[in-house]
Coordinates of C-alpha atoms and ligand atoms in Angstrom, one line a residue:
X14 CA 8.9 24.3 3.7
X15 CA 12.6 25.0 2.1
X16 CA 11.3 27.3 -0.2
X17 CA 14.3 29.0 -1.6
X18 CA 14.4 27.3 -5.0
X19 CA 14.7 30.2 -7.2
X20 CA 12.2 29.1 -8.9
X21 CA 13.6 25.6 -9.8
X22 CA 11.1 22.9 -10.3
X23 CA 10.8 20.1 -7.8
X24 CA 9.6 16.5 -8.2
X25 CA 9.8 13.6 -6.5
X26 CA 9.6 10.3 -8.8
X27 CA 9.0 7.0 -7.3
X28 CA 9.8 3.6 -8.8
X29 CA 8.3 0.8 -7.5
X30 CA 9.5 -2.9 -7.7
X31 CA 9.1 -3.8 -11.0
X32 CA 10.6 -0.6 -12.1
X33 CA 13.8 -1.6 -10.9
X34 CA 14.3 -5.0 -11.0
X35 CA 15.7 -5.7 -14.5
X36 CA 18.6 -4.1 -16.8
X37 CA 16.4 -3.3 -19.0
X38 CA 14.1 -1.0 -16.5
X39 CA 17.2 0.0 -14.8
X40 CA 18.0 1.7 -17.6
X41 CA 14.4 3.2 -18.6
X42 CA 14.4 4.7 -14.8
X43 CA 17.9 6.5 -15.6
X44 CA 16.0 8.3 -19.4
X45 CA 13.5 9.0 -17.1
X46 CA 15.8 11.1 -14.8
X47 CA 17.9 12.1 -17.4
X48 CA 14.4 13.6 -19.3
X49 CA 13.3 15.5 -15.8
X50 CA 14.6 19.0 -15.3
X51 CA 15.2 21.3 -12.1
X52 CA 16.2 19.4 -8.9
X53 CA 15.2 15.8 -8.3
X54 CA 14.5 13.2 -5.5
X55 CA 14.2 9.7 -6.1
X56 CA 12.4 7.1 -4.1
X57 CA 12.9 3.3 -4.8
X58 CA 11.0 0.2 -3.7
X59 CA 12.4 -3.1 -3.3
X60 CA 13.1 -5.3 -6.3
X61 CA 9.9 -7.2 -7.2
X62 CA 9.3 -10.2 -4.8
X63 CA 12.4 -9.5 -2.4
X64 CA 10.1 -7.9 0.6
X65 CA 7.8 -11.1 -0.1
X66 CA 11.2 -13.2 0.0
X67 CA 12.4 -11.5 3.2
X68 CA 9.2 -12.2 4.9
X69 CA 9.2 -15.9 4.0
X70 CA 12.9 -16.2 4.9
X71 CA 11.6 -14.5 8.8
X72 CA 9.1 -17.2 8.7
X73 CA 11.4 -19.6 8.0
X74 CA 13.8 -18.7 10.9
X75 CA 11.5 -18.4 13.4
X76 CA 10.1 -21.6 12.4
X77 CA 13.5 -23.0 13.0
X78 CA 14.7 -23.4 9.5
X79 CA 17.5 -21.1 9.5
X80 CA 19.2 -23.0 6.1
X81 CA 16.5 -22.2 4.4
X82 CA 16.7 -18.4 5.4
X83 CA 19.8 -18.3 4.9
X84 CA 19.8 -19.7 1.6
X85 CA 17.1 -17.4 0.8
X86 CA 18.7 -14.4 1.7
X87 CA 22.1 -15.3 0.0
X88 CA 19.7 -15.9 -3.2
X89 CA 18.5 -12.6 -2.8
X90 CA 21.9 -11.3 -2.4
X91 CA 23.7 -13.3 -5.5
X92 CA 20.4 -11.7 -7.7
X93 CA 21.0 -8.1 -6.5
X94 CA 25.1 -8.3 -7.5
X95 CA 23.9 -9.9 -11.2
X96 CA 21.5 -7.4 -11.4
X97 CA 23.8 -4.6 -10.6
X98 CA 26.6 -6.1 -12.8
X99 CA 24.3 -6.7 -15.7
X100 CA 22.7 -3.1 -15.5
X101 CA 26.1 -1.7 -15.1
X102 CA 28.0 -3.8 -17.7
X103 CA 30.7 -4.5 -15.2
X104 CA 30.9 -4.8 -11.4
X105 CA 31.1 -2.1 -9.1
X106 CA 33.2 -2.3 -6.0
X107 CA 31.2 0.1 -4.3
X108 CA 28.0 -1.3 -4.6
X109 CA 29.8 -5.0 -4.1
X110 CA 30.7 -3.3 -0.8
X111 CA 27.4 -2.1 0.2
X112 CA 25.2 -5.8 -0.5
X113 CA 28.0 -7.8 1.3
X114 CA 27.4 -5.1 4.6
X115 CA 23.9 -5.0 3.9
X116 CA 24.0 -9.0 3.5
X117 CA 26.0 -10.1 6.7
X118 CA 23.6 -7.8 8.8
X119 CA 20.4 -9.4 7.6
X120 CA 22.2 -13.1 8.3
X121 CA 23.3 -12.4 11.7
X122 CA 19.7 -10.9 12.0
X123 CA 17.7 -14.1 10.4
X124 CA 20.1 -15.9 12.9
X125 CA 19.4 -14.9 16.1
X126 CA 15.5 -15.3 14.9
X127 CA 16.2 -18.9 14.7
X128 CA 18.0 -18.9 17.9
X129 CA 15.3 -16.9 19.5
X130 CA 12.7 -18.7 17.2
X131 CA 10.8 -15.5 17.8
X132 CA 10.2 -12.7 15.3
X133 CA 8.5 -9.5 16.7
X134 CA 7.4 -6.5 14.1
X135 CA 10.1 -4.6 15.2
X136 CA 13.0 -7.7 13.7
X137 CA 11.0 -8.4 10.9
X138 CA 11.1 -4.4 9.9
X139 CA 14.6 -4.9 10.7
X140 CA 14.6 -7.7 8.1
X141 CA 12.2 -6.5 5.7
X142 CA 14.8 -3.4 5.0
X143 CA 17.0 -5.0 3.5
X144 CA 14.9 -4.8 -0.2
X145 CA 14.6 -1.4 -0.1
X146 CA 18.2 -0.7 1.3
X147 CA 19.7 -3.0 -1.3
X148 CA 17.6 -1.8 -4.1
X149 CA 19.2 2.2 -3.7
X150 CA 22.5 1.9 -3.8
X151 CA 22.1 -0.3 -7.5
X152 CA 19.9 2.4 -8.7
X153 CA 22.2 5.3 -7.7
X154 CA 24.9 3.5 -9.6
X155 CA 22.8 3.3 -12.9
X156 CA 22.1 6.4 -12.6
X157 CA 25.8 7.6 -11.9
X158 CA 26.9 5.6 -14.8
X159 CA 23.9 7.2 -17.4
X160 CA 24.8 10.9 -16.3
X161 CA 23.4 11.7 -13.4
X162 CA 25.0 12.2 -10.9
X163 CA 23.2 10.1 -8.0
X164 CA 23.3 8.6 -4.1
X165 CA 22.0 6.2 -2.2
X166 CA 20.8 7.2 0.9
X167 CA 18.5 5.6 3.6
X168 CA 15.6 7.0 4.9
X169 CA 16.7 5.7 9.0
X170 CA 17.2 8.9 10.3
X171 CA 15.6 10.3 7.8
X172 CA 12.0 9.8 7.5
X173 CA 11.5 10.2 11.3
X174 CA 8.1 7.6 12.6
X175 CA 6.2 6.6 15.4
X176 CA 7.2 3.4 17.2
X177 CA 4.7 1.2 15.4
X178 CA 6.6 -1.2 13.9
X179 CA 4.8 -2.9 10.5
X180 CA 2.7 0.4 10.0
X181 CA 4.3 3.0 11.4
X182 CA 2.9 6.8 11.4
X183 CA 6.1 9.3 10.0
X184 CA 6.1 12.2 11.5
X185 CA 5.9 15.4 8.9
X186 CA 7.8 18.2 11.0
X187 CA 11.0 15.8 12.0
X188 CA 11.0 14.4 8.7
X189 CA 11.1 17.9 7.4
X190 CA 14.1 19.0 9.3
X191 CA 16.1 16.2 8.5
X192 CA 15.1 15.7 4.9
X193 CA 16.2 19.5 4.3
X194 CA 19.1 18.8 6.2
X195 CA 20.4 16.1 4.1
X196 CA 18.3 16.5 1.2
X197 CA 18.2 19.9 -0.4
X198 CA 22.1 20.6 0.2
X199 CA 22.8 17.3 -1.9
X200 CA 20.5 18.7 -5.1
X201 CA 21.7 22.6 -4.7
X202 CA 25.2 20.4 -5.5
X203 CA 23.2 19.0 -8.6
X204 CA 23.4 15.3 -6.6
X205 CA 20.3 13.2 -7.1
X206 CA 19.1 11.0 -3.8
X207 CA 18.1 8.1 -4.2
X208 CA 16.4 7.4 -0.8
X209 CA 14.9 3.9 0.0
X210 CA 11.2 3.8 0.2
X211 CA 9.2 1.9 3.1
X212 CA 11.2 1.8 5.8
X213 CA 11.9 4.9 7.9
X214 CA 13.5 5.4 11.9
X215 CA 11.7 6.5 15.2
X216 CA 13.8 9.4 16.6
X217 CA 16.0 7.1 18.3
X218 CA 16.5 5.6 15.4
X219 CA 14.8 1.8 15.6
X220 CA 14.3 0.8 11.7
X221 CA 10.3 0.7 11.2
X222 CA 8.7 0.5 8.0
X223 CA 4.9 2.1 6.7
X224 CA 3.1 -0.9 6.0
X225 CA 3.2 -3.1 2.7
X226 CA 3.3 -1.3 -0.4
X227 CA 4.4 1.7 1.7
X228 CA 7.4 3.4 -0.8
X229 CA 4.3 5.7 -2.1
X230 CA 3.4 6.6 1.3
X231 CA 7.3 7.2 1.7
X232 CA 7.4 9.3 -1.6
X233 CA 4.4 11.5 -0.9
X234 CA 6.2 12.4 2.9
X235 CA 9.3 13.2 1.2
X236 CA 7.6 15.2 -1.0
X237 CA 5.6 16.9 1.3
X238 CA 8.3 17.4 3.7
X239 CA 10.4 18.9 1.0
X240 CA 7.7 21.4 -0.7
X241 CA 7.7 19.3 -4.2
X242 CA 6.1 20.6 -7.2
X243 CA 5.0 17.3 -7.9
X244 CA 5.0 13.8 -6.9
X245 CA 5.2 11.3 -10.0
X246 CA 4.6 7.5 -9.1
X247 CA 5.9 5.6 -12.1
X248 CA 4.7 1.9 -12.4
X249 CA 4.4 -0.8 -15.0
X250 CA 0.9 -0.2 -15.7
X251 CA -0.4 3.3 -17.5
X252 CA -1.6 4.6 -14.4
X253 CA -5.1 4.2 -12.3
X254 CA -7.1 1.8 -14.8
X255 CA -10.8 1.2 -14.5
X256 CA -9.9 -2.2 -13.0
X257 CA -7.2 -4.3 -11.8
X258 CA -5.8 -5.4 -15.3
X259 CA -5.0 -8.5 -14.3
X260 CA -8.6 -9.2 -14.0
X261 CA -10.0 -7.2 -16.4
X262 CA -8.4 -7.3 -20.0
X263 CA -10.7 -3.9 -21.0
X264 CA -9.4 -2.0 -18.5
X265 CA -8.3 1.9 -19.1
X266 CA -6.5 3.8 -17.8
X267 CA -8.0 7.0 -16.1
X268 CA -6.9 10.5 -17.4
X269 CA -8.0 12.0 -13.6
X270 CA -9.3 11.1 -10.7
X271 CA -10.3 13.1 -7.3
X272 CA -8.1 12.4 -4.0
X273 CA -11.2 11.2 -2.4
X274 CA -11.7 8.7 -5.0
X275 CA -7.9 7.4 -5.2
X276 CA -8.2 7.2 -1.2
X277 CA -11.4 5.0 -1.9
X278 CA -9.6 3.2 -4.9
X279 CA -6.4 2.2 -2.6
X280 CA -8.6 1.1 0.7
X281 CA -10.7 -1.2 -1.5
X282 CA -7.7 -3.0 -2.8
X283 CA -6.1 -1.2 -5.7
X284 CA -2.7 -2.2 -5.2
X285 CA -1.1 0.7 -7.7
X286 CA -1.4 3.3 -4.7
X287 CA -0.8 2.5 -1.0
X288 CA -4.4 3.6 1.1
X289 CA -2.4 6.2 2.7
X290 CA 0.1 7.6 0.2
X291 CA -2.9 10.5 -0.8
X292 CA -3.1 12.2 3.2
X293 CA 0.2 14.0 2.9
X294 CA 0.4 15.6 -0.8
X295 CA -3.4 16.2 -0.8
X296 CA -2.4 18.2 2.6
X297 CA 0.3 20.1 0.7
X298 CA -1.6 20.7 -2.4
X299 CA 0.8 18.7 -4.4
X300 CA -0.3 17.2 -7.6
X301 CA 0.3 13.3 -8.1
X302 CA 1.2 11.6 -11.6
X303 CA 0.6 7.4 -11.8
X304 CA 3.4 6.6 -14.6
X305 CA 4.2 4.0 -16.6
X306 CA 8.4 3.3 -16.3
X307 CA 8.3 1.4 -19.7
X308 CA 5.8 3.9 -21.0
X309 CA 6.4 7.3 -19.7
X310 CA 5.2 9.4 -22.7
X311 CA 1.9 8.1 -21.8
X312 CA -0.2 10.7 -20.1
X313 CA -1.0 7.9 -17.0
X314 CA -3.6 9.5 -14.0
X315 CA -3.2 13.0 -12.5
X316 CA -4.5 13.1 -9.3
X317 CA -5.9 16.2 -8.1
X318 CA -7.9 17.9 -5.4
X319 CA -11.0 17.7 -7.1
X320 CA -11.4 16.5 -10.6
X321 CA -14.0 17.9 -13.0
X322 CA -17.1 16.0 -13.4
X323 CA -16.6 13.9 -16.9
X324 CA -19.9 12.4 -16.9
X325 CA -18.8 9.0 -15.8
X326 CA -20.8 7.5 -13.2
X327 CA -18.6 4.4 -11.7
X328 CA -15.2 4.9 -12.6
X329 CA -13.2 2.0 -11.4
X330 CA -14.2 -1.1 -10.3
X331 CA -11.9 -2.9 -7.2
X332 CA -11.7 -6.0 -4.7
X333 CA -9.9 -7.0 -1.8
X334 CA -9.9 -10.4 -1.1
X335 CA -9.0 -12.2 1.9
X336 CA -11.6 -11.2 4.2
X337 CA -14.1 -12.7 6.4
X338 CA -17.9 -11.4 7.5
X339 CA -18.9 -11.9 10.6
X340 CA -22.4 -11.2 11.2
X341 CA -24.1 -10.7 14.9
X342 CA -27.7 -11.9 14.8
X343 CA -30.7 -11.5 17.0
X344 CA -34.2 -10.2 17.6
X345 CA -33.5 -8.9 20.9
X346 CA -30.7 -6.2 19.6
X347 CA -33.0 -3.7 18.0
X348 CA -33.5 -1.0 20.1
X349 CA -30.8 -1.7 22.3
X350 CA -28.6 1.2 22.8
X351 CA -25.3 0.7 23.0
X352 CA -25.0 -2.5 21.3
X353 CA -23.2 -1.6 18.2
X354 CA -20.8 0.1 20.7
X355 CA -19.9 -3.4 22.4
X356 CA -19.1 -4.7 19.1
X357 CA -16.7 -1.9 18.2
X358 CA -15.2 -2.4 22.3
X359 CA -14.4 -6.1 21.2
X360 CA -12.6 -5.1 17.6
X361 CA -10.9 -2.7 19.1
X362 CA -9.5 -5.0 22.5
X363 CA -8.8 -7.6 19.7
X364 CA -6.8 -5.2 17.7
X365 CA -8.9 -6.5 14.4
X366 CA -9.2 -3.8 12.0
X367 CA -12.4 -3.7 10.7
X368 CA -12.8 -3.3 6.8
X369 CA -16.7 -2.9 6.4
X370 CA -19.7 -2.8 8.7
X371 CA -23.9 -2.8 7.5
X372 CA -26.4 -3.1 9.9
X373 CA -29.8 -3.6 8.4
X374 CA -32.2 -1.4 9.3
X375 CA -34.6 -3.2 11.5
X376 CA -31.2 -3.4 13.6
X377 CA -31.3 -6.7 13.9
X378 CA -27.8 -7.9 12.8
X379 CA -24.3 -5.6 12.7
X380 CA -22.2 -7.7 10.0
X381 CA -18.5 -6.6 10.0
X382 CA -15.7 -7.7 7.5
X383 CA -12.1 -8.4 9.0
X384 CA -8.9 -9.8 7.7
X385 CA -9.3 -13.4 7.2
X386 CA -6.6 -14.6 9.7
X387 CA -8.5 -12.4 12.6
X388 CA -12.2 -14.0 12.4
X389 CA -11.9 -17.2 14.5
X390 CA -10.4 -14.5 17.5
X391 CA -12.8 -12.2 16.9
X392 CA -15.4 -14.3 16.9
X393 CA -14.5 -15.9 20.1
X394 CA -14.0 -12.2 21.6
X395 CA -17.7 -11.2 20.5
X396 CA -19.0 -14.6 22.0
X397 CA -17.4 -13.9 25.1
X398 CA -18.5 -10.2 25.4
X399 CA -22.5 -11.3 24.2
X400 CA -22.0 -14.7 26.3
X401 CA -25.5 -13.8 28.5
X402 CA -27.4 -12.0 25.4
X403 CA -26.5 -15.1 23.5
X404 CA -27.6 -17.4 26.7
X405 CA -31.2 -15.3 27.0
X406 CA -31.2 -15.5 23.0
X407 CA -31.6 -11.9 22.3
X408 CA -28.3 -12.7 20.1
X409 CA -28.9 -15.7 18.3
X410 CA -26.1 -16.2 17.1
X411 CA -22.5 -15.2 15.6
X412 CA -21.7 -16.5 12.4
X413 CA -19.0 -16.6 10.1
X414 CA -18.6 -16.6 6.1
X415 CA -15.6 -16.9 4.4
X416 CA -13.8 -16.4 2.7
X417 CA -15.5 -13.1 0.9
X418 CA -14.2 -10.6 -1.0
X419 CA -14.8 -6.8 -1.1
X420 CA -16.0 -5.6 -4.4
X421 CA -16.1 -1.8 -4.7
X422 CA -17.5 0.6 -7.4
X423 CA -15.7 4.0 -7.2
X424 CA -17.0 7.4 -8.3
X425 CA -17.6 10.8 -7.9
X426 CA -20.5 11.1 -10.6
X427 CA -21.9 8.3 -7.9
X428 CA -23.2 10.7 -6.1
X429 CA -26.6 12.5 -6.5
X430 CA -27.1 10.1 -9.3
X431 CA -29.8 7.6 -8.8
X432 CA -30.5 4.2 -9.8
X433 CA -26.3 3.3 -9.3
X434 CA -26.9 0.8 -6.5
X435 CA -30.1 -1.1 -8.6
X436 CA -27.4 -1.2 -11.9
X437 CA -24.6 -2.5 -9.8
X438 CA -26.8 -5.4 -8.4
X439 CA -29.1 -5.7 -11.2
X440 CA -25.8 -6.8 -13.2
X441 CA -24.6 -9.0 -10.8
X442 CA -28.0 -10.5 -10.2
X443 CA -28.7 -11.4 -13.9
X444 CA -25.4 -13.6 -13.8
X445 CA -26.1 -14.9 -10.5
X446 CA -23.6 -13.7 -8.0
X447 CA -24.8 -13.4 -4.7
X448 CA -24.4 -10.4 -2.9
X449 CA -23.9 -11.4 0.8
X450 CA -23.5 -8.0 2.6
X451 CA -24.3 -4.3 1.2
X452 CA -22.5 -0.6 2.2
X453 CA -22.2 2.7 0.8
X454 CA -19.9 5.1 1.8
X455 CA -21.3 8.2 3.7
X456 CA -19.3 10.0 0.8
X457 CA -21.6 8.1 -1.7
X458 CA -18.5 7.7 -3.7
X459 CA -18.4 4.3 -3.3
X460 CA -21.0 1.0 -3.1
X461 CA -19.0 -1.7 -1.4
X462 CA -20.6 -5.1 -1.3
X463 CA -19.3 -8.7 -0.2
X464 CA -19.3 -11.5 -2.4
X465 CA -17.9 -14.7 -1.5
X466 CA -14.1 -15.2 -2.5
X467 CA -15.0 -17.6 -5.7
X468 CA -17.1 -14.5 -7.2
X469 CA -14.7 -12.0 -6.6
X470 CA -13.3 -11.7 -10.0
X471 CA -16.5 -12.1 -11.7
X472 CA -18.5 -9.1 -9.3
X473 CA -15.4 -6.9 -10.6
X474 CA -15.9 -7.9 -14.6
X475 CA -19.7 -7.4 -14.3
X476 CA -19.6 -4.0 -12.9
X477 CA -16.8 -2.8 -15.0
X478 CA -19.1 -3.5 -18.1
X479 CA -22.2 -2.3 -16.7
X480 CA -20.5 1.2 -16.1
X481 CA -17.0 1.2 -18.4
X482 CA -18.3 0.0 -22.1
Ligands
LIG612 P1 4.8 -1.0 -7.8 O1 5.7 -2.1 -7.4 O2 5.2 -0.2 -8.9 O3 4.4 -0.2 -6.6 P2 2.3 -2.5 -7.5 O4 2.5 -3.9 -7.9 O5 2.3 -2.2 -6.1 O6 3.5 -1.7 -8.3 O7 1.0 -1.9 -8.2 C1 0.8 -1.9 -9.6 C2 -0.1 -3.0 -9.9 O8 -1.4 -2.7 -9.3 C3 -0.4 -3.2 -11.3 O9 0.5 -4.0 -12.0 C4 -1.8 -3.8 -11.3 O10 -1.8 -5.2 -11.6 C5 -2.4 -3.5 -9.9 N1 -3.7 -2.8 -9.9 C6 -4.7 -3.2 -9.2 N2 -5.8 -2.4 -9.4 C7 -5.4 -1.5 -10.3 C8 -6.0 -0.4 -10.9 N3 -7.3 0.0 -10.7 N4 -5.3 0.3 -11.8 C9 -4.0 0.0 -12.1 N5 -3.4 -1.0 -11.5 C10 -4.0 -1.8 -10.6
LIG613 N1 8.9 -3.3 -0.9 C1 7.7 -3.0 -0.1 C2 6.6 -4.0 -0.3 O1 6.8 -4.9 -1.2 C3 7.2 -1.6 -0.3 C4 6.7 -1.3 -1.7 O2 7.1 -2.0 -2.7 O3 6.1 -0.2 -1.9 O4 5.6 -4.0 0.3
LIG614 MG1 3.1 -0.6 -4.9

């Protein structure tokens, strides 16, 4: 760790895409920076909707539609300068400069997809980068123009990752050496950087990116790798709320939660944390802040290593929809051995990532919940793999229900307290939702059930105000 900061606080603050895509956040980020002593790094997201924009535009290519890329991407591109210029109050040559580079690359790029009419994870990374890489330099110049003194930088060659493109792993101690290479000498010169969130480089330097929603993930590695005193995540909502608020209008946001439960919160759906953003400052002991960018006197969520016990029972509520259950079904499976383990073989050949398993306890049926878009293959995989079980009828069959949702209820005070699971379902049982498959965590921090998709929102009301009024 490059400790040798005199005793100078630290702190990484990360905006996400709403927090930088209008003047008037623009300029909210650069009080922010402005209001934050000792030495600074910033980590930016895409403007809200480009990286859903790029992605389209890949589609579009590979589909053959290269205009419609194109004029995508040039959309994008005109945006980004009238952002700039309007945050700025005039336009900047440099940053002119850097979206017309930035721009021609990502053509030629959407191009040769349409030529190719092929787009693997590593072009569409490739692709994708251009939100994030776009996004910096405009930032920098705010803050440049506000009074602090700023720079873009990207995190290729700097936040060093494996090779899998879409999701890829960083790597902490190459990350570290770079980032302190490039990092720390630019803040001991009272510079700010402004490094892209997201995307980061394998060693030899192939643009990959962490997965969707990924700049947290980014800004808790930079943090990590450069000994932070804290990692601040500002947002436009006042931090880690009892529900999503676009579902649930009483929603509130919590003062603390555990890592454990964040980790829970995130893998269940809550989009205001990326699932793996937690692993690396939980591993450095390096307290996070959820912050609101248009309300950043509000105290938002710490999240700390363990959070004292406040009497709460379930403190958020979450869903992920998008899903299908796939439920393997016979008499002749109980007892087996090995069975459950020639289900996980076929998931794992298929590459399906598997969200949620129950198997009742007579052992009669393993149900498993899987992105949408993988069931039919998985399906077919697990009918070829049980093709004589299901010809002798000790499987009766392989079914499929979707689409489903699932609906989590998150909380420490979960645990050791009884009667949680009979609340959760007596609630949704009075207003009729029907449960169709039932877990609970090992941890017991979390009951996760599956409700079909139509439900979803419902489940997440009616457990938020059996637990949270
Ligand atoms: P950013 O671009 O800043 O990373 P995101 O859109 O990724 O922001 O995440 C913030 C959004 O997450 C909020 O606007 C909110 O709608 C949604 N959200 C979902 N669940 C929760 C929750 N439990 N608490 C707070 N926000 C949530
Ligand atoms: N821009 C990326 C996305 O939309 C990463 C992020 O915003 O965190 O997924
Ligand atoms: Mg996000």
């Amino acid at each position: 760790m490059s400790d040798a900061r005199n005793g100078v606080a630290r702190t990484v603050l990360k905006f996400g895409g709403t927090s930088v895509a209008s003047p008037a956040a623009l300029l909210r980020v650069a009080e922010i920076l402005k209001a934050t002593k000792g030495e600074r790094i910033v980590v930016v997201s895409a403007t809200a909707g480009t990286t859903d924009a790029l992605v389209a535009a890949a589609r579009a290519s590979e589909a053959g539609d290269a205009q419609a890329a194109l004029q995508a991407l040039a959309g994008l591109a005109d945006a980004h300068k009238n952002l700039a210029a309007d945050a700025l109050g005039f336009s900047s040559a440099e940053v002119l400069t850097e979206i017309a580079d930035l721009t021609e690359r990502t053509h030629s790029l959407l191009e040769s997809v349409a030529i190719l009419r092929e787009c693997t994870e590593r072009t569409l990374d490739a692709i994708m980068s251009y939100g994030e890489r776009i996004s910096a330099p405009i930032v920098a110049a705010v803050l440049g123009h506000n009074g602090t003194k700023a720079e873009a930088l990207s995190a290729e060659g700097l936040l060093i990752t494996d090779d899998a493109f879409g999701h890829a792993s960083p790597i902490l101690d190459a990350t570290r050496e770079r980032v302190s290479r490039e990092l720390i000498p630019r803040m001991r010169y009272g510079v700010v950087p402004v490094v892209t969130g997201f995307i980061g480089s394998t060693a030899a330097g192939v643009t990959t990116t962490l997965g969707r929603g990924g700049s947290d993930y980014s800004a808790a590695v930079v943090a990590a790798a450069t000994g932070a005193h804290e990692l601040r995540i500002y947002t436009d909502v006042s931090g880690v709320m009892s529900a999503d608020p676009r579902v649930v209008e009483a929603a509130k946001p919590l003062a603390s939660i555990s890592y454990a439960e964040a980790a829970e919160l995130s893998y269940f759906g809550a989009k205001v944390i990326h699932p793996r953003t937690v692993l690396p400052a939980v591993e450095a002991g390096i307290p996070v802040r959820i912050l609101n960018t248009f309300a950043p006197s509000e105290a938002g969520t710490t999240i700390t290593a363990d959070t004292p016990r406040d009497g709460s029972v379930v403190k958020a509520t979450t869903s992920l929809g998008g899903l299908g259950l796939i439920t393997v079904q016979g008499a002749g499976m109980s007892g087996v051995p090995g069975f459950a383990a020639r289900v996980f073989d076929t998931t794992a050949a298929e590459r399906v990532s598997v969200m949620m398993i129950s198997q009742s306890s007579s052992e009669n049926s393993i149900c498993l919940v899987v992105p949408d878009d993988a069931t039919d293959r998985l399906k077919a995989a697990l009918e070829r793999m049980f093709n004589a079980e299901l010809r002798r009828h000790d499987v009766e069959r392989i079914s499929v229900e979707r689409p489903v949702a699932i609906v989590a209820a998150v909380g420490e005070g979960m645990r050791g307290t009884p009667g949680v699971a009979a609340r959760v379902f007596g609630a949704l049982g009075k207003a009729g939702v029907n449960v169709v498959a039932i877990a609970q965590g090992s941890s017991e921090l979390n009951i996760s059930l599956v409700v079909a998709e139509r439900d979803r929102e419902k489940a997440v009301r009616l457990i938020h105000q059996e637990f949270n009024t």
